[in-house]
Amino acid sequence: KQEVTQIPAALSVPEGENLVLNCSFTDSAIYNLQWFRQDPGKGLTSLLLIQSSQREQTSGRLNASLDKSSGRSTLYIAASQPGDSATYLCALRQSTFGDGTTLTVKP
Amino acid sequence: EPEVTQTPSHQVTQMGQEVILRCVPISNHLYFYWYRQILGQKVEFLVSFYNNEISEKSEIFDDQFSVERPDGSNFTLKIRSTKLEDSAMYFCASSDEYHYSNQPQHFGDGTRLSIL
């Protein structure tokens, strides 16, 4: 059974810092991996989706990588801003989610 | 930008009662999903739906649950004989392609279900 783990559970950084969020999974037979953002009391917003055949995806200040052989994905956020404060979730095949990393960016 | 809408935002129901959660997916989307998130826990997949039938369901989605697309716009989740442990945030999502695609899902803001 696929297991998804996200480390760290929480992260607090000063504004402007670059940061990396980690997602690891146990079964490399994935179709895609999606990174979401969840704001308190809100639904999930899809940030980036990487298909199994891809190594990375970029959108603005966000870059997500995928290494199936090691069972890992990373979400890189450049020049963090207070508005980036949220919980970030990774999900495999739209059906298996991690616990999330709660990010706080301090002004 | 089109969005997925869910109603009500908060539903309070007595244990044992039936509840229907409603969702209006994005109009040109073909694939629909329900998820739940118990407070402080992971988002859990319940069911996916395409072409008027269930495509995939999780172990959670037992006979207590059912889904329906009663018309061209609504997508509903019915929970029969509700239990205390059904209390959670329920999210609806839609996409215009299925699991294996490169099309992201769009989520609603959820319905908070409280069972008393």
Coordinates of N, CA and C in Angstrom, one line a residue:
Chain A
K1 N 0.8 -1.2 0.0 CA 0.0 0.0 0.0 C 0.9 1.2 0.0
Q2 N 0.5 2.2 -0.9 CA 1.3 3.4 -1.0 C 1.2 4.2 0.3
E3 N 2.4 4.7 0.8 CA 2.4 5.6 1.9 C 3.2 6.9 1.5
V4 N 2.6 8.0 1.9 CA 3.2 9.3 1.6 C 3.6 10.0 2.9
T5 N 4.8 10.5 2.9 CA 5.3 11.2 4.1 C 5.9 12.5 3.7
Q6 N 5.6 13.5 4.5 CA 6.1 14.9 4.3 C 6.9 15.4 5.5
I7 N 8.1 15.9 5.2 CA 9.0 16.4 6.2 C 9.5 17.7 5.7
P8 N 9.5 18.8 6.6 CA 9.1 18.7 8.0 C 7.6 18.9 8.1
A9 N 7.1 18.7 9.3 CA 5.6 18.9 9.5 C 5.3 20.4 9.6
A10 N 6.3 21.2 10.1 CA 6.1 22.6 10.1 C 7.4 23.3 9.9
L11 N 7.3 24.5 9.3 CA 8.5 25.2 8.9 C 8.2 26.7 9.0
S12 N 9.1 27.4 9.7 CA 9.0 28.9 9.8 C 10.2 29.5 9.3
V13 N 10.1 30.5 8.4 CA 11.2 31.1 7.8 C 11.0 32.6 7.7
P14 N 12.1 33.4 7.6 CA 11.9 34.8 7.4 C 11.6 35.1 5.9
E15 N 10.9 36.2 5.6 CA 10.6 36.5 4.3 C 11.9 36.7 3.4
G16 N 11.8 36.2 2.2 CA 12.9 36.3 1.2 C 13.7 35.0 1.2
E17 N 13.5 34.1 2.1 CA 14.4 32.9 2.1 C 13.9 31.9 1.1
N18 N 14.8 31.2 0.5 CA 14.5 30.1 -0.4 C 14.3 28.8 0.5
L19 N 13.3 28.0 0.1 CA 13.1 26.8 1.0 C 12.7 25.6 0.2
V20 N 12.8 24.4 0.8 CA 12.5 23.2 0.1 C 11.6 22.4 1.1
L21 N 10.5 21.9 0.5 CA 9.6 21.0 1.2 C 9.8 19.6 0.6
N22 N 9.7 18.6 1.4 CA 10.0 17.2 1.0 C 8.7 16.3 1.0
C23 N 8.7 15.4 0.1 CA 7.6 14.4 0.0 C 8.2 13.1 -0.4
S24 N 8.0 12.1 0.4 CA 8.5 10.8 0.0 C 7.4 9.7 -0.1
F25 N 7.6 8.8 -0.9 CA 6.5 7.7 -1.1 C 7.2 6.4 -1.3
T26 N 6.4 5.3 -1.0 CA 7.0 4.0 -0.8 C 6.9 3.2 -2.1
D27 N 5.9 3.5 -3.0 CA 5.8 2.7 -4.2 C 6.1 3.6 -5.4
S28 N 7.1 3.3 -6.2 CA 7.5 4.1 -7.3 C 6.6 4.0 -8.5
A29 N 5.7 3.1 -8.5 CA 4.7 2.9 -9.6 C 3.6 4.0 -9.5
I30 N 4.0 5.2 -9.9 CA 3.0 6.3 -9.7 C 2.6 6.8 -11.1
Y31 N 1.5 7.4 -11.2 CA 1.1 8.0 -12.5 C 1.4 9.5 -12.5
N32 N 1.2 10.1 -11.4 CA 1.5 11.5 -11.3 C 1.7 11.9 -9.8
L33 N 2.2 13.0 -9.6 CA 2.4 13.6 -8.2 C 2.0 15.0 -8.3
Q34 N 1.1 15.4 -7.4 CA 0.6 16.8 -7.4 C 0.9 17.5 -6.1
W35 N 1.3 18.7 -6.2 CA 1.5 19.6 -5.0 C 0.4 20.5 -4.9
F36 N -0.2 20.6 -3.6 CA -1.3 21.5 -3.4 C -1.0 22.4 -2.3
R37 N -1.7 23.5 -2.2 CA -1.7 24.5 -1.1 C -3.1 24.5 -0.5
Q38 N -3.1 24.5 0.9 CA -4.4 24.5 1.6 C -4.3 25.7 2.6
D39 N -5.1 26.7 2.4 CA -5.3 27.7 3.4 C -6.3 27.4 4.4
P40 N -6.2 27.9 5.6 CA -7.1 27.5 6.7 C -8.6 27.7 6.3
G41 N -9.4 26.7 6.5 CA -10.8 26.8 6.2 C -11.1 26.7 4.7
K42 N -10.2 26.4 3.9 CA -10.4 26.5 2.5 C -10.1 25.1 1.9
G43 N -10.4 25.0 0.6 CA -10.1 23.8 -0.1 C -8.7 23.8 -0.6
L44 N -8.3 22.8 -1.4 CA -7.0 22.6 -1.9 C -6.8 23.3 -3.2
T45 N -5.7 24.0 -3.4 CA -5.4 24.6 -4.7 C -4.2 23.9 -5.3
S46 N -4.4 23.4 -6.5 CA -3.3 22.7 -7.2 C -2.2 23.7 -7.6
L47 N -1.0 23.4 -7.2 CA 0.2 24.2 -7.6 C 0.9 23.7 -8.8
L48 N 1.3 22.4 -8.7 CA 2.1 21.8 -9.8 C 1.7 20.3 -9.8
L49 N 1.7 19.8 -11.1 CA 1.4 18.4 -11.3 C 2.5 17.8 -12.1
I50 N 3.2 16.8 -11.6 CA 4.3 16.2 -12.4 C 3.8 14.8 -12.8
Q51 N 3.9 14.5 -14.1 CA 3.5 13.2 -14.6 C 4.7 12.2 -14.3
S52 N 4.4 11.0 -14.3 CA 5.4 9.9 -14.0 C 6.6 10.0 -14.9
S53 N 6.4 10.4 -16.1 CA 7.5 10.5 -17.1 C 8.4 11.8 -17.0
Q54 N 7.9 12.7 -16.2 CA 8.6 14.0 -16.1 C 9.5 14.0 -14.8
R55 N 10.5 14.9 -14.9 CA 11.4 15.1 -13.8 C 11.1 16.3 -12.9
E56 N 10.5 17.4 -13.6 CA 10.2 18.6 -12.8 C 9.2 19.4 -13.6
Q57 N 8.6 20.3 -12.8 CA 7.6 21.3 -13.3 C 7.9 22.6 -12.6
T58 N 7.7 23.7 -13.3 CA 8.0 25.0 -12.7 C 6.8 25.9 -13.0
S59 N 6.5 26.7 -12.0 CA 5.4 27.8 -12.1 C 5.9 29.0 -11.3
G60 N 6.3 30.0 -11.9 CA 6.7 31.2 -11.2 C 7.8 30.9 -10.2
R61 N 7.6 31.2 -8.9 CA 8.6 31.0 -7.9 C 8.7 29.5 -7.4
L62 N 7.8 28.7 -8.0 CA 7.7 27.3 -7.5 C 8.4 26.3 -8.5
N63 N 9.1 25.4 -8.0 CA 9.7 24.3 -8.8 C 9.5 23.0 -8.1
A64 N 8.9 22.0 -8.7 CA 8.7 20.7 -8.1 C 9.5 19.7 -8.9
S65 N 10.2 18.8 -8.2 CA 11.0 17.8 -8.9 C 10.5 16.4 -8.5
L66 N 10.8 15.4 -9.3 CA 10.3 14.1 -9.0 C 11.4 13.1 -9.3
D67 N 11.8 12.3 -8.3 CA 12.7 11.2 -8.5 C 12.1 9.9 -8.1
K68 N 11.6 9.2 -9.1 CA 10.8 7.9 -8.7 C 11.7 6.9 -8.1
S69 N 13.0 6.8 -8.6 CA 13.9 5.7 -8.1 C 14.1 5.8 -6.6
S70 N 14.2 7.1 -6.1 CA 14.4 7.2 -4.7 C 13.1 7.5 -3.9
G71 N 12.0 7.6 -4.6 CA 10.7 7.8 -4.0 C 10.6 9.1 -3.4
R72 N 11.0 10.2 -4.1 CA 11.0 11.5 -3.5 C 10.6 12.6 -4.5
S73 N 9.9 13.6 -3.9 CA 9.6 14.8 -4.6 C 9.9 16.0 -3.7
T74 N 10.4 17.0 -4.3 CA 10.6 18.3 -3.5 C 9.9 19.4 -4.2
L75 N 9.4 20.3 -3.3 CA 8.9 21.6 -3.8 C 9.8 22.7 -3.3
Y76 N 10.3 23.4 -4.3 CA 11.2 24.5 -4.0 C 10.5 25.8 -4.2
I77 N 10.5 26.6 -3.1 CA 9.9 28.0 -3.2 C 11.0 29.0 -3.1
A78 N 11.1 29.8 -4.1 CA 12.1 30.9 -4.1 C 11.6 32.2 -3.6
A79 N 12.4 32.9 -2.9 CA 12.1 34.2 -2.4 C 10.8 34.2 -1.7
S80 N 10.6 33.5 -0.6 CA 9.4 33.3 0.0 C 8.8 34.6 0.5
Q81 N 7.4 34.7 0.5 CA 6.7 35.8 0.9 C 5.7 35.5 2.0
P82 N 5.2 36.4 2.8 CA 4.2 36.1 3.8 C 3.0 35.4 3.2
G83 N 2.6 35.8 2.0 CA 1.4 35.2 1.4 C 1.6 33.8 1.0
D84 N 2.8 33.2 1.1 CA 3.1 31.8 0.9 C 2.7 31.0 2.1
S85 N 2.4 31.6 3.2 CA 2.1 30.9 4.4 C 0.8 30.1 4.2
A86 N 0.9 28.8 4.4 CA -0.2 27.8 4.2 C 0.3 26.4 4.5
T87 N -0.6 25.5 4.3 CA -0.1 24.1 4.4 C 0.0 23.5 3.0
Y88 N 1.2 22.9 2.8 CA 1.5 22.3 1.5 C 1.4 20.8 1.5
L89 N 0.6 20.3 0.6 CA 0.3 18.8 0.6 C 0.8 18.3 -0.8
C90 N 1.4 17.1 -0.7 CA 1.6 16.3 -1.9 C 0.7 15.1 -2.0
A91 N 0.4 14.7 -3.2 CA -0.6 13.7 -3.4 C -0.2 12.9 -4.6
L92 N -0.4 11.5 -4.5 CA -0.1 10.7 -5.6 C -1.4 10.2 -6.3
R93 N -1.4 10.3 -7.6 CA -2.5 9.8 -8.3 C -3.8 10.3 -7.8
Q94 N -3.9 11.5 -7.3 CA -5.1 12.1 -6.8 C -5.8 11.3 -5.7
S95 N -5.1 10.3 -5.1 CA -5.8 9.5 -4.1 C -5.1 9.3 -2.8
T96 N -3.8 9.5 -2.8 CA -3.0 9.3 -1.6 C -2.2 10.6 -1.2
F97 N -2.6 11.1 -0.1 CA -2.1 12.4 0.4 C -1.1 12.2 1.5
G98 N -0.2 13.2 1.6 CA 0.7 13.3 2.8 C 0.0 14.1 3.8
D99 N 0.6 14.2 5.0 CA 0.1 15.0 6.1 C 0.2 16.5 5.9
G100 N 1.2 16.8 5.1 CA 1.4 18.3 4.8 C 2.5 18.9 5.6
T101 N 3.0 20.0 5.1 CA 4.0 20.8 5.8 C 3.3 22.2 5.9
T102 N 3.2 22.6 7.2 CA 2.7 24.0 7.5 C 3.8 25.0 7.4
L103 N 3.7 25.9 6.5 CA 4.7 26.9 6.3 C 4.3 28.2 6.8
T104 N 5.1 28.9 7.6 CA 4.9 30.2 8.0 C 6.1 31.1 7.6
V105 N 5.8 32.1 6.8 CA 6.8 33.1 6.3 C 6.6 34.4 7.1
K106 N 7.6 34.7 7.9 CA 7.5 35.9 8.7 C 8.0 37.2 8.0
P107 N 7.2 38.2 8.1 CA 7.6 39.5 7.4 C 8.9 40.1 8.1
Chain B
E1 N -12.4 33.3 -12.8 CA -12.0 31.9 -13.1 C -13.1 30.9 -12.6
P2 N -13.5 29.9 -13.4 CA -14.5 29.0 -12.9 C -14.1 28.3 -11.6
E3 N -15.1 28.0 -10.8 CA -14.7 27.3 -9.5 C -15.8 26.2 -9.2
V4 N -15.3 25.3 -8.3 CA -16.2 24.3 -7.8 C -16.9 24.9 -6.5
T5 N -18.2 24.8 -6.5 CA -18.9 25.3 -5.3 C -19.6 24.2 -4.6
Q6 N -19.5 24.3 -3.2 CA -20.1 23.3 -2.4 C -21.1 23.9 -1.4
T7 N -22.2 23.2 -1.2 CA -23.2 23.7 -0.3 C -23.7 22.5 0.6
P8 N -24.1 22.7 1.9 CA -23.8 23.9 2.6 C -22.4 24.0 3.0
S9 N -22.0 25.1 3.6 CA -20.6 25.2 4.1 C -20.5 24.5 5.4
H10 N -21.5 24.4 6.2 CA -21.5 23.7 7.4 C -22.9 23.0 7.6
Q11 N -22.8 21.7 7.9 CA -24.0 20.9 8.1 C -23.9 20.2 9.5
V12 N -25.0 20.4 10.3 CA -25.0 19.8 11.6 C -26.2 18.8 11.5
T13 N -25.9 17.5 11.9 CA -26.9 16.5 11.8 C -26.9 15.6 13.0
Q14 N -28.0 15.1 13.4 CA -28.1 14.1 14.5 C -27.6 12.7 14.0
M15 N -26.9 12.1 14.8 CA -26.4 10.7 14.5 C -27.6 9.8 14.1
G16 N -27.3 9.0 13.1 CA -28.4 8.2 12.6 C -29.2 8.7 11.4
Q17 N -29.1 10.0 11.2 CA -29.8 10.7 10.1 C -29.0 10.6 8.8
E18 N -29.7 10.8 7.7 CA -29.1 10.8 6.4 C -28.7 12.3 6.1
V19 N -27.6 12.4 5.4 CA -27.2 13.8 4.9 C -26.8 13.7 3.5
I20 N -27.1 14.8 2.8 CA -26.7 14.9 1.4 C -25.8 16.2 1.2
L21 N -24.6 16.0 0.8 CA -23.7 17.1 0.5 C -23.7 17.4 -1.0
R22 N -23.8 18.7 -1.3 CA -23.9 19.0 -2.7 C -22.7 19.8 -3.3
C23 N -22.5 19.5 -4.6 CA -21.3 20.1 -5.2 C -21.8 20.5 -6.7
V24 N -21.3 21.6 -7.1 CA -21.4 22.0 -8.5 C -20.0 22.1 -9.1
P25 N -19.6 21.1 -9.9 CA -18.3 21.1 -10.5 C -18.2 22.1 -11.6
I26 N -17.0 22.3 -12.1 CA -16.8 23.3 -13.2 C -17.5 22.7 -14.4
S27 N -18.1 23.5 -15.2 CA -19.1 23.1 -16.1 C -18.6 22.1 -17.2
N28 N -17.4 22.3 -17.7 CA -16.9 21.5 -18.8 C -16.1 20.3 -18.3
H29 N -16.0 20.1 -17.0 CA -15.3 19.0 -16.4 C -16.1 17.7 -16.5
L30 N -15.3 16.6 -16.6 CA -16.0 15.3 -16.8 C -15.8 14.3 -15.6
Y31 N -14.8 14.6 -14.8 CA -14.4 13.7 -13.7 C -14.6 14.4 -12.4
F32 N -15.3 13.7 -11.5 CA -15.7 14.3 -10.2 C -15.2 13.4 -9.0
Y33 N -14.9 14.0 -7.9 CA -14.3 13.3 -6.8 C -14.9 13.8 -5.5
W34 N -14.9 12.9 -4.5 CA -15.1 13.3 -3.1 C -14.0 12.9 -2.3
Y35 N -13.6 13.8 -1.3 CA -12.6 13.5 -0.3 C -13.1 13.9 1.0
R36 N -12.5 13.4 2.1 CA -12.8 13.9 3.4 C -11.5 14.1 4.1
Q37 N -11.6 15.0 5.1 CA -10.5 15.4 6.0 C -11.0 15.5 7.4
I38 N -10.7 14.5 8.2 CA -11.0 14.5 9.6 C -10.1 15.5 10.3
L39 N -10.6 16.3 11.2 CA -9.8 17.4 11.8 C -8.4 16.8 12.3
G40 N -7.4 17.5 11.8 CA -6.0 17.1 12.2 C -5.4 15.9 11.5
Q41 N -6.2 15.4 10.5 CA -5.7 14.2 9.8 C -5.5 14.5 8.3
K42 N -5.1 13.5 7.6 CA -4.8 13.6 6.2 C -6.1 13.7 5.4
V43 N -6.0 14.3 4.2 CA -7.0 14.2 3.2 C -7.1 12.8 2.7
E44 N -8.4 12.3 2.7 CA -8.6 10.9 2.3 C -9.5 10.8 1.1
F45 N -9.1 10.0 0.1 CA -9.9 9.8 -1.1 C -11.1 9.0 -0.8
L46 N -12.3 9.4 -1.3 CA -13.5 8.5 -1.1 C -13.8 7.9 -2.4
V47 N -14.1 8.7 -3.5 CA -14.6 8.1 -4.7 C -14.3 9.0 -5.9
S48 N -14.2 8.4 -7.0 CA -14.2 9.2 -8.3 C -15.3 8.7 -9.2
F49 N -15.8 9.6 -10.1 CA -17.0 9.4 -10.8 C -16.9 9.9 -12.2
Y50 N -17.3 9.1 -13.2 CA -17.2 9.5 -14.6 C -18.3 8.9 -15.4
N51 N -18.8 9.6 -16.3 CA -19.8 9.0 -17.2 C -21.0 8.3 -16.4
N52 N -21.4 9.0 -15.4 CA -22.5 8.5 -14.6 C -22.3 7.2 -13.8
E53 N -21.0 6.9 -13.6 CA -20.8 5.7 -12.7 C -19.5 5.9 -12.0
I54 N -19.3 5.1 -10.9 CA -18.1 5.2 -10.1 C -17.0 4.6 -10.8
S55 N -15.9 5.4 -10.9 CA -14.6 4.9 -11.5 C -13.8 4.1 -10.5
E56 N -13.7 4.7 -9.3 CA -12.8 4.1 -8.3 C -13.4 4.5 -7.0
K57 N -13.2 3.7 -6.0 CA -13.6 4.0 -4.6 C -12.6 3.5 -3.6
S58 N -12.5 4.1 -2.5 CA -11.6 3.6 -1.4 C -12.3 2.7 -0.5
E59 N -11.5 2.2 0.5 CA -12.1 1.3 1.5 C -13.1 2.0 2.4
I60 N -12.9 3.3 2.5 CA -13.8 4.1 3.3 C -15.2 4.1 2.7
F61 N -15.3 4.2 1.4 CA -16.6 4.3 0.7 C -17.3 3.0 0.7
D62 N -18.0 2.7 1.8 CA -18.8 1.5 1.9 C -20.2 1.7 1.6
D63 N -21.1 0.8 2.0 CA -22.5 0.9 1.6 C -23.2 2.1 2.3
Q64 N -22.6 2.7 3.2 CA -23.2 3.9 3.9 C -23.1 5.1 3.0
F65 N -22.3 5.0 2.0 CA -22.1 6.2 1.1 C -22.6 5.9 -0.3
S66 N -23.1 7.0 -1.0 CA -23.5 6.9 -2.4 C -23.3 8.2 -3.0
V67 N -23.0 8.2 -4.3 CA -22.9 9.4 -5.1 C -23.8 9.4 -6.2
E68 N -24.2 10.6 -6.7 CA -25.1 10.7 -7.8 C -24.9 12.0 -8.5
R69 N -25.2 12.0 -9.8 CA -25.2 13.2 -10.6 C -26.6 13.4 -11.1
P70 N -27.5 14.0 -10.3 CA -28.9 14.0 -10.6 C -29.3 14.8 -11.8
D71 N -28.5 15.7 -12.2 CA -28.8 16.5 -13.4 C -27.4 16.9 -14.0
G72 N -27.4 17.9 -14.9 CA -26.2 18.2 -15.6 C -25.2 19.0 -14.9
S73 N -25.6 19.4 -13.7 CA -24.7 20.3 -13.0 C -24.3 19.9 -11.6
N74 N -25.2 19.2 -10.8 CA -24.9 18.9 -9.5 C -24.2 17.5 -9.3
F75 N -23.4 17.3 -8.3 CA -22.8 16.1 -7.9 C -23.0 15.9 -6.4
T76 N -23.6 14.9 -6.0 CA -23.9 14.8 -4.6 C -23.3 13.6 -3.9
L77 N -23.1 13.7 -2.6 CA -22.6 12.6 -1.8 C -23.6 12.4 -0.7
K78 N -24.2 11.2 -0.6 CA -25.2 10.9 0.4 C -24.5 10.0 1.4
I79 N -24.7 10.3 2.7 CA -24.3 9.5 3.8 C -25.5 9.0 4.6
R80 N -25.7 7.7 4.6 CA -26.8 7.2 5.4 C -26.4 6.8 6.8
S81 N -27.4 6.9 7.7 CA -27.2 6.5 9.1 C -25.9 7.0 9.6
T82 N -25.8 8.3 9.7 CA -24.5 9.0 10.0 C -24.0 8.6 11.4
K83 N -22.7 8.5 11.6 CA -22.1 8.1 12.8 C -21.2 9.3 13.3
L84 N -20.8 9.3 14.6 CA -20.0 10.4 15.1 C -18.7 10.5 14.3
E85 N -18.2 9.4 13.9 CA -16.9 9.4 13.2 C -17.0 9.9 11.7
D86 N -18.2 10.2 11.3 CA -18.3 10.8 10.0 C -18.1 12.3 10.0
S87 N -18.0 12.8 11.2 CA -17.7 14.3 11.3 C -16.3 14.6 10.7
A88 N -16.4 15.5 9.7 CA -15.2 15.8 8.9 C -15.5 16.9 8.0
M89 N -14.4 17.4 7.3 CA -14.6 18.3 6.2 C -14.7 17.5 4.9
Y90 N -15.7 17.7 4.1 CA -15.8 16.9 2.9 C -15.6 17.8 1.7
F91 N -14.6 17.4 0.8 CA -14.3 18.2 -0.3 C -14.7 17.5 -1.6
C92 N -15.2 18.3 -2.5 CA -15.6 17.9 -3.9 C -14.5 18.5 -4.8
A93 N -14.1 17.7 -5.8 CA -13.2 18.2 -6.8 C -13.6 17.8 -8.2
S94 N -13.1 18.5 -9.2 CA -13.4 18.1 -10.6 C -12.2 18.3 -11.4
S95 N -12.1 17.6 -12.5 CA -11.0 17.8 -13.5 C -11.6 17.4 -14.9
D96 N -10.9 17.8 -15.9 CA -11.3 17.5 -17.2 C -10.6 16.3 -17.8
E97 N -9.7 15.7 -17.0 CA -9.1 14.4 -17.4 C -8.9 13.6 -16.1
Y98 N -8.6 12.4 -16.3 CA -8.6 11.5 -15.2 C -7.2 11.4 -14.5
H99 N -7.1 10.4 -13.6 CA -5.9 10.2 -12.7 C -4.6 10.3 -13.5
Y100 N -4.6 9.8 -14.6 CA -3.3 9.6 -15.3 C -2.8 10.8 -16.1
S101 N -3.5 11.8 -16.0 CA -3.4 12.9 -16.9 C -2.5 14.0 -16.3
N102 N -2.3 15.0 -17.1 CA -1.5 16.2 -16.6 C -2.4 17.3 -16.3
Q103 N -3.7 17.1 -16.1 CA -4.6 18.1 -15.8 C -4.9 18.1 -14.3
P104 N -4.7 19.3 -13.6 CA -4.9 19.3 -12.2 C -6.4 19.3 -11.8
Q105 N -6.6 19.0 -10.6 CA -8.0 19.0 -10.0 C -8.3 20.4 -9.5
H106 N -9.6 20.7 -9.5 CA -10.0 21.9 -8.9 C -10.9 21.5 -7.7
F107 N -10.6 22.1 -6.5 CA -11.4 21.7 -5.3 C -12.3 22.8 -4.9
G108 N -13.4 22.4 -4.3 CA -14.3 23.3 -3.6 C -13.8 23.7 -2.2
D109 N -14.4 24.6 -1.6 CA -14.0 25.0 -0.2 C -14.4 24.0 0.9
G110 N -15.3 23.0 0.5 CA -15.6 22.0 1.5 C -16.9 22.3 2.2
T111 N -17.5 21.2 2.7 CA -18.6 21.2 3.7 C -18.1 20.6 5.0
R112 N -18.3 21.4 6.0 CA -17.9 20.8 7.4 C -19.1 20.1 7.9
L113 N -19.0 18.8 8.1 CA -20.1 18.0 8.6 C -19.9 17.7 10.1
S114 N -20.8 18.1 10.9 CA -20.7 17.8 12.3 C -21.9 16.9 12.7
I115 N -21.6 15.7 13.2 CA -22.6 14.8 13.7 C -22.7 14.8 15.2
L116 N -23.9 15.0 15.7 CA -24.1 15.2 17.1 C -24.7 13.9 17.7

